[in-house]
mmCIF file of C-alpha atoms and ligand atoms in Angstrom:
data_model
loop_
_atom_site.group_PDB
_atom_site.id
_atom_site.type_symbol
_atom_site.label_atom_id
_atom_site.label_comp_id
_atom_site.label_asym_id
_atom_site.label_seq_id
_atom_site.Cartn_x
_atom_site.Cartn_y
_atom_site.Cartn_z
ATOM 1 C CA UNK A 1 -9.548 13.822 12.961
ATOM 2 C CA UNK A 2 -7.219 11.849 10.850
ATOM 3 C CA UNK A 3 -4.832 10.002 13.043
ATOM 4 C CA UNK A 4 -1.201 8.499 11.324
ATOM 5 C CA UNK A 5 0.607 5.973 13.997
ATOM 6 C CA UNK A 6 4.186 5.100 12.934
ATOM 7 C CA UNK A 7 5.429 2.629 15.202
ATOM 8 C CA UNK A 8 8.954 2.905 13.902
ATOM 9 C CA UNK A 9 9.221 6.721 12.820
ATOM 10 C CA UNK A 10 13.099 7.322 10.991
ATOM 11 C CA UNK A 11 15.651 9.671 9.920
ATOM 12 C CA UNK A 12 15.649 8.907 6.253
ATOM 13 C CA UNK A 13 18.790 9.820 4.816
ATOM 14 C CA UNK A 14 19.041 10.304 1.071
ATOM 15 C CA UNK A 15 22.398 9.572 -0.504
ATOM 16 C CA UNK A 16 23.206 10.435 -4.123
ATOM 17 C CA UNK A 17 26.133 8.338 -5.407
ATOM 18 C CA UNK A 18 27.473 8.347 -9.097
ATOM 19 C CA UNK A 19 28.046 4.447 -9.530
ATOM 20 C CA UNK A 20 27.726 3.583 -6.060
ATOM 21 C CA UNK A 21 29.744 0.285 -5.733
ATOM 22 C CA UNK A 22 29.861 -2.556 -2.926
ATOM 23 C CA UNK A 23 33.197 -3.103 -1.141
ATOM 24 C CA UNK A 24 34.714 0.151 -2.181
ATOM 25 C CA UNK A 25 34.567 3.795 -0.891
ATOM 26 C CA UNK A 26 31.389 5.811 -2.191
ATOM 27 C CA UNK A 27 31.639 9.326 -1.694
ATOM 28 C CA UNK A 28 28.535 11.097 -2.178
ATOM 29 C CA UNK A 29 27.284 14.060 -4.651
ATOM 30 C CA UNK A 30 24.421 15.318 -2.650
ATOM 31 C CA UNK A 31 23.135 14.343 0.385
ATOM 32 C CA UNK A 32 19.870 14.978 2.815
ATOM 33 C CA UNK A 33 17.989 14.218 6.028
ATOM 34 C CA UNK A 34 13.910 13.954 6.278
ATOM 35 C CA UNK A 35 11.915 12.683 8.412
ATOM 36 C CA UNK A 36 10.066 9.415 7.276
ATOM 37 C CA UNK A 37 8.070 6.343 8.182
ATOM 38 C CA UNK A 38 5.373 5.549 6.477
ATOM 39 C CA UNK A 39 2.537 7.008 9.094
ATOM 40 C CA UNK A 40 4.867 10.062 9.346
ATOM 41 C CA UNK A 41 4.830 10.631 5.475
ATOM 42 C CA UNK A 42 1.453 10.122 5.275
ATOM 43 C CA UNK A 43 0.791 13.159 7.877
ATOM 44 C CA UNK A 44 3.432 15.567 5.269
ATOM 45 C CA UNK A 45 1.526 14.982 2.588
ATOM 46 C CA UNK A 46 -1.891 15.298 4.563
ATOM 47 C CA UNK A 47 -0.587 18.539 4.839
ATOM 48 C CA UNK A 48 0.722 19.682 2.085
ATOM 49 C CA UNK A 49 -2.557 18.954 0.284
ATOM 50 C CA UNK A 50 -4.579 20.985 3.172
ATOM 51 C CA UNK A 51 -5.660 18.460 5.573
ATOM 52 C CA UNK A 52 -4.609 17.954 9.302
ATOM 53 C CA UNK A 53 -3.791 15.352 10.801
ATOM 54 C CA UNK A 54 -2.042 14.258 14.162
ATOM 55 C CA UNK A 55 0.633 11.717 14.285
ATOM 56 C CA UNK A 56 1.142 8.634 17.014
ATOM 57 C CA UNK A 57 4.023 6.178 17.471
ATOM 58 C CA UNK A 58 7.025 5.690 19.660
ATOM 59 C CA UNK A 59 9.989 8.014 19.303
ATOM 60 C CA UNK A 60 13.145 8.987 20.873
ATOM 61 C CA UNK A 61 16.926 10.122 21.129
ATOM 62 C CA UNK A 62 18.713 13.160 18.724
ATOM 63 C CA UNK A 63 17.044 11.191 15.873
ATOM 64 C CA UNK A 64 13.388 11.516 17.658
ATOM 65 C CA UNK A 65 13.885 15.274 18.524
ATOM 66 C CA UNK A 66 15.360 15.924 14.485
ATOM 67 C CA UNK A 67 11.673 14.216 13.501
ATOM 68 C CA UNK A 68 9.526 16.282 15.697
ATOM 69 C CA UNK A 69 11.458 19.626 14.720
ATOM 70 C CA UNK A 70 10.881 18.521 10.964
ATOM 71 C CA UNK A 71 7.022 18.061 11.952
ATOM 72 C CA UNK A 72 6.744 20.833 13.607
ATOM 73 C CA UNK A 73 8.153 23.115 10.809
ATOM 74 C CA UNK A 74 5.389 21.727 8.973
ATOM 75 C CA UNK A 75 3.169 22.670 11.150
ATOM 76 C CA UNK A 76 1.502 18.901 11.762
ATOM 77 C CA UNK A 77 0.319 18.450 15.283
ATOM 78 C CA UNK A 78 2.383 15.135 17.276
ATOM 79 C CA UNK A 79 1.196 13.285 20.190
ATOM 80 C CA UNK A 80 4.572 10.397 20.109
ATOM 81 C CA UNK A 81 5.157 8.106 23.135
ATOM 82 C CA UNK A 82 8.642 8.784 23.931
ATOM 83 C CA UNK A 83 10.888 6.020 24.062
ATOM 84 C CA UNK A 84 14.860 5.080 25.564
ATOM 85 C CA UNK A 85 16.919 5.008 22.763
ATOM 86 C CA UNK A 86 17.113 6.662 19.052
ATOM 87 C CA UNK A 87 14.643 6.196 16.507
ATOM 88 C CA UNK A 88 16.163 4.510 13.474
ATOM 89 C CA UNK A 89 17.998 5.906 10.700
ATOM 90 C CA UNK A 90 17.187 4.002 7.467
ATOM 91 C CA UNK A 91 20.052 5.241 4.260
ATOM 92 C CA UNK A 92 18.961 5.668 0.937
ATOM 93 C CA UNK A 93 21.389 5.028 -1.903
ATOM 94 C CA UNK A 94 20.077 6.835 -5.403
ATOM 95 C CA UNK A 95 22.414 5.842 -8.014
ATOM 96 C CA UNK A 96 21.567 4.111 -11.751
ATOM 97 C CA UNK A 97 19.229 2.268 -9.174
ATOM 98 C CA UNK A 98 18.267 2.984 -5.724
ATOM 99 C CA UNK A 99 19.417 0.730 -2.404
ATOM 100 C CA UNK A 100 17.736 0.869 0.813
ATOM 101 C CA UNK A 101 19.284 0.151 4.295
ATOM 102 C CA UNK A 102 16.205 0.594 6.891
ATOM 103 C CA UNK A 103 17.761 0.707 10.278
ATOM 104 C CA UNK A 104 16.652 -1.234 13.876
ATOM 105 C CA UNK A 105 14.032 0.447 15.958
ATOM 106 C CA UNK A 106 14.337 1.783 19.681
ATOM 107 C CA UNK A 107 13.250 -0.894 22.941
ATOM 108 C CA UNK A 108 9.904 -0.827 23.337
ATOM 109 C CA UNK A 109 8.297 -1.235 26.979
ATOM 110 C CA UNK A 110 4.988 -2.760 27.756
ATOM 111 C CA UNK A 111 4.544 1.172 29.892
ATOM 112 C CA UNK A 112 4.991 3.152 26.568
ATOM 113 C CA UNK A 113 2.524 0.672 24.861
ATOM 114 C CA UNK A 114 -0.169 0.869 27.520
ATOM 115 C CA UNK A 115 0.487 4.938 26.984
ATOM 116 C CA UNK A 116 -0.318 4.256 23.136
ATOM 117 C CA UNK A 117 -3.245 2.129 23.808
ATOM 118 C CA UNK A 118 -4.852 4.880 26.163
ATOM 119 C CA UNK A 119 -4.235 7.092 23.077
ATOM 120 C CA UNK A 120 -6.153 4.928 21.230
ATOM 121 C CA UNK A 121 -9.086 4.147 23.643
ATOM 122 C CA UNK A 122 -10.404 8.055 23.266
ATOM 123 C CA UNK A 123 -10.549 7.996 19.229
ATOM 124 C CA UNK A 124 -14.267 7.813 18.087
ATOM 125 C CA UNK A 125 -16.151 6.780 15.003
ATOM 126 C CA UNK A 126 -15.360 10.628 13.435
ATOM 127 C CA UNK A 127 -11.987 9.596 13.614
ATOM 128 C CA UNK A 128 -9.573 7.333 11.018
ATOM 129 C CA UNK A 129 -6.519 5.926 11.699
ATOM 130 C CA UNK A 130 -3.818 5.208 9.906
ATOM 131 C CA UNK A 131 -1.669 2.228 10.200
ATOM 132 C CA UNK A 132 1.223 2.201 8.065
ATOM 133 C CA UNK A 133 5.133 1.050 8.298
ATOM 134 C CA UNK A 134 7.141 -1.862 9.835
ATOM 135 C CA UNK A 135 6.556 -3.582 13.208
ATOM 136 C CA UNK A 136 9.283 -2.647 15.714
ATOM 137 C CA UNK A 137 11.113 -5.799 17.098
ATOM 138 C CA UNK A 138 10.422 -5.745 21.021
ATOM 139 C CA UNK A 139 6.592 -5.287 20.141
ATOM 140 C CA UNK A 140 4.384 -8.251 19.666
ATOM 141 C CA UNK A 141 3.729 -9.575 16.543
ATOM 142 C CA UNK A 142 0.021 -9.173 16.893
ATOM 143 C CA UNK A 143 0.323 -5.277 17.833
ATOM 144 C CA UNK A 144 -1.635 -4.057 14.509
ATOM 145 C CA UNK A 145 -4.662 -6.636 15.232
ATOM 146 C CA UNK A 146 -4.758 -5.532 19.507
ATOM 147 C CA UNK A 147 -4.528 -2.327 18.279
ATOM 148 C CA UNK A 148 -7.446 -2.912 15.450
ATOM 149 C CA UNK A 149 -9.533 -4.471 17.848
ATOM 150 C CA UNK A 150 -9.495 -1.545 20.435
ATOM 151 C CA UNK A 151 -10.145 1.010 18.253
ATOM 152 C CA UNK A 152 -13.093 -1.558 16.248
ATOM 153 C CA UNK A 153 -15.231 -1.223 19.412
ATOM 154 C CA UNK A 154 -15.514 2.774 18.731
ATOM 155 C CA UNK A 155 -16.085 2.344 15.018
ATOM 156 C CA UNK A 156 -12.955 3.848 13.787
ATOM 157 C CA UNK A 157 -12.118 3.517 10.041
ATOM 158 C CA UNK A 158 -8.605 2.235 9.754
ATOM 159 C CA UNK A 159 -6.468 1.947 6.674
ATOM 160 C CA UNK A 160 -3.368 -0.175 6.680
ATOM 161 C CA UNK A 161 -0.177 0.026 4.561
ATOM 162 C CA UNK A 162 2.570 -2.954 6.324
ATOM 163 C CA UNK A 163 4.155 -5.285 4.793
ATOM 164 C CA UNK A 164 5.259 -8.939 5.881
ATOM 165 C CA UNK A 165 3.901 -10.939 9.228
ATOM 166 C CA UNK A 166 2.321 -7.523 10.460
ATOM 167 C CA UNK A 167 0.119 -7.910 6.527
ATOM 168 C CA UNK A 168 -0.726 -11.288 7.609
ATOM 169 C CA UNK A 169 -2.034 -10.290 10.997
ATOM 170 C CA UNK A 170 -4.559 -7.182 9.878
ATOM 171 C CA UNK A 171 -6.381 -8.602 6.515
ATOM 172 C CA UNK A 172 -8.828 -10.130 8.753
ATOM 173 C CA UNK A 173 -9.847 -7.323 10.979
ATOM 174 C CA UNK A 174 -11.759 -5.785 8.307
ATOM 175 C CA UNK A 175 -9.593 -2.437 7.712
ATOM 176 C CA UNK A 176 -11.442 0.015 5.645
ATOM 177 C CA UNK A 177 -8.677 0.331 2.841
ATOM 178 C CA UNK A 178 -4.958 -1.799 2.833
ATOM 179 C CA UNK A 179 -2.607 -0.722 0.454
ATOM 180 C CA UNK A 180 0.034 -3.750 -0.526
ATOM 181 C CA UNK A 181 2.475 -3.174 -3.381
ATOM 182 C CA UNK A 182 1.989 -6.070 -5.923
ATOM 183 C CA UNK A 183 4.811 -7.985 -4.782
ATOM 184 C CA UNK A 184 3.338 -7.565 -0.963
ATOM 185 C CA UNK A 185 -0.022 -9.107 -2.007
ATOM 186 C CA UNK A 186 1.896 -11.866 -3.843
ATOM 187 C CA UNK A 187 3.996 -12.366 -0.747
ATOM 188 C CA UNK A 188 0.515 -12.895 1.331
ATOM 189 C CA UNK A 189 -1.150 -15.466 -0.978
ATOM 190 C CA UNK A 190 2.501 -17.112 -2.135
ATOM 191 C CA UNK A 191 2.627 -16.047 -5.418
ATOM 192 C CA UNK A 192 4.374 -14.315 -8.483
ATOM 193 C CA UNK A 193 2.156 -11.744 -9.579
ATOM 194 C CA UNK A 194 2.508 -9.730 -12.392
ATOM 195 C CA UNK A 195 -0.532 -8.984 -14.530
ATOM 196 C CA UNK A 196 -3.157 -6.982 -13.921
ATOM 197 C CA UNK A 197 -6.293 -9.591 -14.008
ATOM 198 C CA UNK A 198 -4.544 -11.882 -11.466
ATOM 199 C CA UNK A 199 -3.764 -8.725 -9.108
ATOM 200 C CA UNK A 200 -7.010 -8.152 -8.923
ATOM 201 C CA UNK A 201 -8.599 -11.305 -8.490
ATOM 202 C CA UNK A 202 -6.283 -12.140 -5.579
ATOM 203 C CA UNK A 203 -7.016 -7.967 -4.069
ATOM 204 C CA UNK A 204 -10.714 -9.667 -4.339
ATOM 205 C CA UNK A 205 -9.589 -12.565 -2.246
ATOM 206 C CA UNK A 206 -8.580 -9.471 0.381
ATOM 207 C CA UNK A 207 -12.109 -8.499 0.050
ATOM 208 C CA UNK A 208 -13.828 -11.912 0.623
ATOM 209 C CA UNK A 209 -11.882 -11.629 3.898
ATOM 210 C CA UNK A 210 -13.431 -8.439 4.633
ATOM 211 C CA UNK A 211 -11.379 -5.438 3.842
ATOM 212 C CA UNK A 212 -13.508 -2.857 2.327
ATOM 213 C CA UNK A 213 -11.414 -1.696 0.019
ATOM 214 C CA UNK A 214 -8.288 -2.478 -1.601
ATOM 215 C CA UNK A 215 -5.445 -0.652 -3.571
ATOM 216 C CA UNK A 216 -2.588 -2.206 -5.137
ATOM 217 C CA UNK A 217 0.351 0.101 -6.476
ATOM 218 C CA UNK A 218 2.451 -0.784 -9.284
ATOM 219 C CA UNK A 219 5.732 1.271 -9.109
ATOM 220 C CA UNK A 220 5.795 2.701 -12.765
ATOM 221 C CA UNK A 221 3.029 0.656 -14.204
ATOM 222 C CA UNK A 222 0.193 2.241 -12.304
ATOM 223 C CA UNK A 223 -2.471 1.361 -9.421
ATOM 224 C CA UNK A 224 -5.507 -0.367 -8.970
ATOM 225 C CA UNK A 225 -8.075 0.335 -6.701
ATOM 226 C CA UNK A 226 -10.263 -2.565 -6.124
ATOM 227 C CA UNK A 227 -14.067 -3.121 -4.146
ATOM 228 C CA UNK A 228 -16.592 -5.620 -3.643
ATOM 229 C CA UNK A 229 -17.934 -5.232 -7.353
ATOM 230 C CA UNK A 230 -15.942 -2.613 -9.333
ATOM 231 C CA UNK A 231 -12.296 -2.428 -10.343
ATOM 232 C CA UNK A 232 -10.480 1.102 -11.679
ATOM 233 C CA UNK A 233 -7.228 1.107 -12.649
ATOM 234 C CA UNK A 234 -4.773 4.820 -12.775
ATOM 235 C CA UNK A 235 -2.435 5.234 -14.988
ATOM 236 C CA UNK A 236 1.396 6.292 -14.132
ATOM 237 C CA UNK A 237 2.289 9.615 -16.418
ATOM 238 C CA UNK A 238 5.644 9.607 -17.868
ATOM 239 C CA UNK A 239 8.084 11.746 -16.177
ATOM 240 C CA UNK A 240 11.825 11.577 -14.614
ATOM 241 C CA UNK A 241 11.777 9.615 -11.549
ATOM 242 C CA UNK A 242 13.949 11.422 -8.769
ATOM 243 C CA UNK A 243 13.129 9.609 -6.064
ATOM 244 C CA UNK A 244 10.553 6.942 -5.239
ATOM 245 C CA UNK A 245 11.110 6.648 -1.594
ATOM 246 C CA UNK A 246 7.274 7.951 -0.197
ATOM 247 C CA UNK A 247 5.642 7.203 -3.151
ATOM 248 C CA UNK A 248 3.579 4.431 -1.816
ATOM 249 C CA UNK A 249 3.010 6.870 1.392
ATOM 250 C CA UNK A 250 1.596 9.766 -1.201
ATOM 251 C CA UNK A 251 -0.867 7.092 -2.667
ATOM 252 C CA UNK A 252 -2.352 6.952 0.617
ATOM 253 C CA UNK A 253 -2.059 10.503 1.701
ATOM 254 C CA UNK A 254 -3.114 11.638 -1.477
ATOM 255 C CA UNK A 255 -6.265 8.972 -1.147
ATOM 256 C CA UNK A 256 -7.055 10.176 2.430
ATOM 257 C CA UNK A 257 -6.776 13.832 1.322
ATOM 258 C CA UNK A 258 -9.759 13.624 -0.715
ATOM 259 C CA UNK A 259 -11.500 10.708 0.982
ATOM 260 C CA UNK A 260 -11.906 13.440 4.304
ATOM 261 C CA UNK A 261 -13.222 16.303 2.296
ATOM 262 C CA UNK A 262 -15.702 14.246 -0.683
ATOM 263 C CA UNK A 263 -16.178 10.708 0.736
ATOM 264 C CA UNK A 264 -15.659 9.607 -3.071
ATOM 265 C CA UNK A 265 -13.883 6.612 -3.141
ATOM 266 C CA UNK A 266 -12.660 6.515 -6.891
ATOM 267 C CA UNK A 267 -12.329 10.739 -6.590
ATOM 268 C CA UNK A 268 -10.181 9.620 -3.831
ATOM 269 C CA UNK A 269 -8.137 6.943 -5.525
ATOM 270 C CA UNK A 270 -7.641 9.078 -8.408
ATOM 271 C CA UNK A 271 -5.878 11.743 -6.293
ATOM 272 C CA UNK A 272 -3.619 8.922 -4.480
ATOM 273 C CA UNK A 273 -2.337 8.135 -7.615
ATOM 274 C CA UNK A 274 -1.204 11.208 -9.141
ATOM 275 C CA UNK A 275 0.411 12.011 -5.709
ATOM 276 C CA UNK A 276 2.810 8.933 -5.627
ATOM 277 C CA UNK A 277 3.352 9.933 -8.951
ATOM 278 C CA UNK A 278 3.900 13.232 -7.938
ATOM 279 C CA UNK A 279 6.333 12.196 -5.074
ATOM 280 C CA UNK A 280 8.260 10.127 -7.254
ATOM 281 C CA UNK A 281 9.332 12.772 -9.983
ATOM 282 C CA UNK A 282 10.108 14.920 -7.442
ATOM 283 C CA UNK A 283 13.124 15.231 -5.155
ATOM 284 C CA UNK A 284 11.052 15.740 -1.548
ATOM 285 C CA UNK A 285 7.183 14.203 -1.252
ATOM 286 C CA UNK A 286 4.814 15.792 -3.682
ATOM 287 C CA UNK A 287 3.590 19.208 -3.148
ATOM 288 C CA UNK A 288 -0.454 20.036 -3.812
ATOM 289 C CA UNK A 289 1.094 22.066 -7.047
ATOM 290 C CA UNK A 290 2.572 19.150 -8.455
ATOM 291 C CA UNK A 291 -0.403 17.022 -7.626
ATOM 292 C CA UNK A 292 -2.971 18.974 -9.500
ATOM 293 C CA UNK A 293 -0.567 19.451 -11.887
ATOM 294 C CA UNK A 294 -0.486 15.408 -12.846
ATOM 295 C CA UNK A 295 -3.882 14.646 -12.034
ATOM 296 C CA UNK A 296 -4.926 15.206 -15.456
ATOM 297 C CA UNK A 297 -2.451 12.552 -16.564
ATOM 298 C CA UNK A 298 -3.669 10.330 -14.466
ATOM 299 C CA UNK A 299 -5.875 8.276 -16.616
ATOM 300 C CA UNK A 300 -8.664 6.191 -14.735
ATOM 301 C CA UNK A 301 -10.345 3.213 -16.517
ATOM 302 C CA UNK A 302 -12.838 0.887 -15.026
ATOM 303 C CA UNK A 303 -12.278 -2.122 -15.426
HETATM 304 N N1 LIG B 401 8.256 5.349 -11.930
HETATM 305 C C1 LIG B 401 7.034 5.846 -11.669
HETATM 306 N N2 LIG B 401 6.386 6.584 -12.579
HETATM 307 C C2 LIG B 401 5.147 7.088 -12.346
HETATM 308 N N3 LIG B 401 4.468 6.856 -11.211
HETATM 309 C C3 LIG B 401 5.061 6.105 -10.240
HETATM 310 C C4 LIG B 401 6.370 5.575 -10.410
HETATM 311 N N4 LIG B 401 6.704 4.882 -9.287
HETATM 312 C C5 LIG B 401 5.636 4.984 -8.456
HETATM 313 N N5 LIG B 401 4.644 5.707 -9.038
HETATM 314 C C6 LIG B 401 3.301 5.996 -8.471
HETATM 315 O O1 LIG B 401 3.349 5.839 -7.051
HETATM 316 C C7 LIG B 401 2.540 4.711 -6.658
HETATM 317 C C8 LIG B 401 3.193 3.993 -5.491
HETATM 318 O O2 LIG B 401 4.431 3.459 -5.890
HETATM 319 P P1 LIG B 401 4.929 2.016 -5.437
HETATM 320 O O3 LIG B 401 6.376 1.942 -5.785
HETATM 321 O O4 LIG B 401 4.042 0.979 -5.995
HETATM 322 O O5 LIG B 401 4.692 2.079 -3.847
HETATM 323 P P2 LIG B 401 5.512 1.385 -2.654
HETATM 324 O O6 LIG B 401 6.598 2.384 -2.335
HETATM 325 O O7 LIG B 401 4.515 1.262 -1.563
HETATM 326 O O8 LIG B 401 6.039 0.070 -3.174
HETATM 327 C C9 LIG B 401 2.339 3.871 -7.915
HETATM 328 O O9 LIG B 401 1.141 3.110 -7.842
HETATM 329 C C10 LIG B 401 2.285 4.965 -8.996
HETATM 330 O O10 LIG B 401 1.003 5.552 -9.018
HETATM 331 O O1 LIG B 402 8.668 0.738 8.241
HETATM 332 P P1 LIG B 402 9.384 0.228 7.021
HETATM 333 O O2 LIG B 402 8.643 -0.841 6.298
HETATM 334 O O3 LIG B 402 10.814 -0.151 7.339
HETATM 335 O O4 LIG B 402 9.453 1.433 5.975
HETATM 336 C C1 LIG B 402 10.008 2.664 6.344
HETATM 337 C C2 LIG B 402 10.462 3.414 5.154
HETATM 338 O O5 LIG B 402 9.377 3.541 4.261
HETATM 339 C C3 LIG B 402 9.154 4.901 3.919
HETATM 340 O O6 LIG B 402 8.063 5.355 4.722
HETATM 341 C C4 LIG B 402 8.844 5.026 2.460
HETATM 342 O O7 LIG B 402 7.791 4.129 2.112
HETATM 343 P P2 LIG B 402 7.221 3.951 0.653
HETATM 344 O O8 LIG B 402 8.360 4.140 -0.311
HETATM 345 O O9 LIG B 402 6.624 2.573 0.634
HETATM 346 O O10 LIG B 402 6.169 5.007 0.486
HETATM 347 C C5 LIG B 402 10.413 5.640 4.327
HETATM 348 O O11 LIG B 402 10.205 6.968 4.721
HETATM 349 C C6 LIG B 402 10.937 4.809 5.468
HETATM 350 O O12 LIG B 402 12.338 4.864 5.532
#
């Protein structure tokens, strides 16, 4: 089973603005609620491209129940810790570019984290997990790596997509596959990093620390997927960006989807890609139509 934990699930709320402008009343042309977080996005797409998965984390409040309603419409199986207080709600501004307010997460108690780590105690080596999203601020900042090490002893696989001190805390434990942006794994080593041989010979320095695997997405410029030996880089089709919010989610949904069913790592980075792609010209995360519909665009090259 394919196990997503979001420790700080969200309401994300999508706000189109024509010239949206600082200081001054916005009023908006369209707007929506989904449910997001990156573990929880990871899980819709799962889905949508015909593989189950269950989702962990902490929720709670009207914002927690809106989530789990959302999930269960989509028929994805939840197993949250329920928390005091409301699960964030993190606005999106789309206008000529696109602003993003993420919001504070609930308390967290050392009860509800025992609860999660008895959760993951009973996950075996059939199982992966998925660690993806922002640290809440009550838990410790070593919660990815405790976690990590629990769920090492049972030979999980775990793939990691954080950003910031929780990044820092997780490239050593040996994860199977992390996922950084380029400007995350710039952030990690302290650097500026913008072409393509230097992103991959610092994704290589990931690997000397022992992560398995390592993809790096590039917004509009494309993805790399990078191992102990080979390097493959996927293309990003042309197309009208709608929203990129969950695009870096797809990559790893869209990975995961084909990892479970071939166990072919480039097979599996090739679909990743042409699902964030897929998620980002579309209005909602991508759908398995509009996945198979780019993967042909998606051009792979080894590199
Ligand atoms: N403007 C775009 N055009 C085409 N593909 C895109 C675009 N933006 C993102 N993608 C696809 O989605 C992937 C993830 O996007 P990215 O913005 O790098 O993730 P994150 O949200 O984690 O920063 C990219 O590697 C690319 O494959
Ligand atoms: O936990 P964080 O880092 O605040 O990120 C949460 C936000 O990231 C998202 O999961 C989207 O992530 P990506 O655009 O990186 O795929 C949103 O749904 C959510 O609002």
């Amino acid at each position: 089973m394919i196990y997503t934990c979001t420790l700080n699930p969200s309401i994300d709320y999508f706000l189109d603005v024509n010239e949206f402008r600082t200081g001054q009343i916005n009023r908006v042309k369209t707007d929506k609620k989904m449910p997001g977080g990156k573990g929880i996005n990871v899980s819709i797409v799962l889905k949508r491209l015909g593989v189950s998965s269950e989702t962990l984390g902490f929720i709670g409040g009207f914002t927690g129940d809106f989530i789990k309603q959302a999930l269960k419409k989509e028929e994805i199986r939840t197993n949250f810790i329920e928390v005091n207080g409301d699960s964030r709600i993190n606005v999106k501004v789309k206008s000529d570019t696109e602003t993003e307010i993420n919001g504070h997460a609930p308390d967290i108690t050392k009860e509800n984290i025992d609860q999660l780590f008895s959760q993951l105690k009973e996950l075996t080596d059939q199982d992966i997990l998925v660690l993806s999203g922002s640290v809440p601020e009550s838990l410790p900042k070593t919660i990815y790596k405790d976690m990590m090490e629990v769920v090492s002893k049972n030979n999980v696989k775990v793939i990691v997509d954080t950003s910031g001190p929780a990044f820092n805390e997780v490239v050593t434990m040996k994860p199977f596959l992390i996922k950084p942006n380029h400007l995350e794994l710039g952030d990690y080593f302290g650097v500026e990093l913008s072409n393509v041989e230097d992103i991959i010979s610092y994704a290589r320095k990931l690997i000397d620390l022992g992560v398995e695997h390592v993809i790096v997405s590039m917004g509009g410029k494309g993805a790399l997927l990078v191992g102990k030996e080979e390097a493959f880089f996927a293309s990003a089709p042309k197309g009208q960006v709608k929203n990129s919010v969950g695009a870096g989610d797809s990559v790893v949904g869209g990975f995961l989807a084909e990892y479970s069913v071939s166990g072919d790592i480039v097979k599996a980075f090739h679909n990743g890609a042409a699902s964030g792609s897929a998620t980002a010209f579309s209005v909602d995360l991508c759908t398995k139509e509009e996945v198979l519909a780019l993967l042909p665009e998606v051009k792979l090259t080894k590199i």
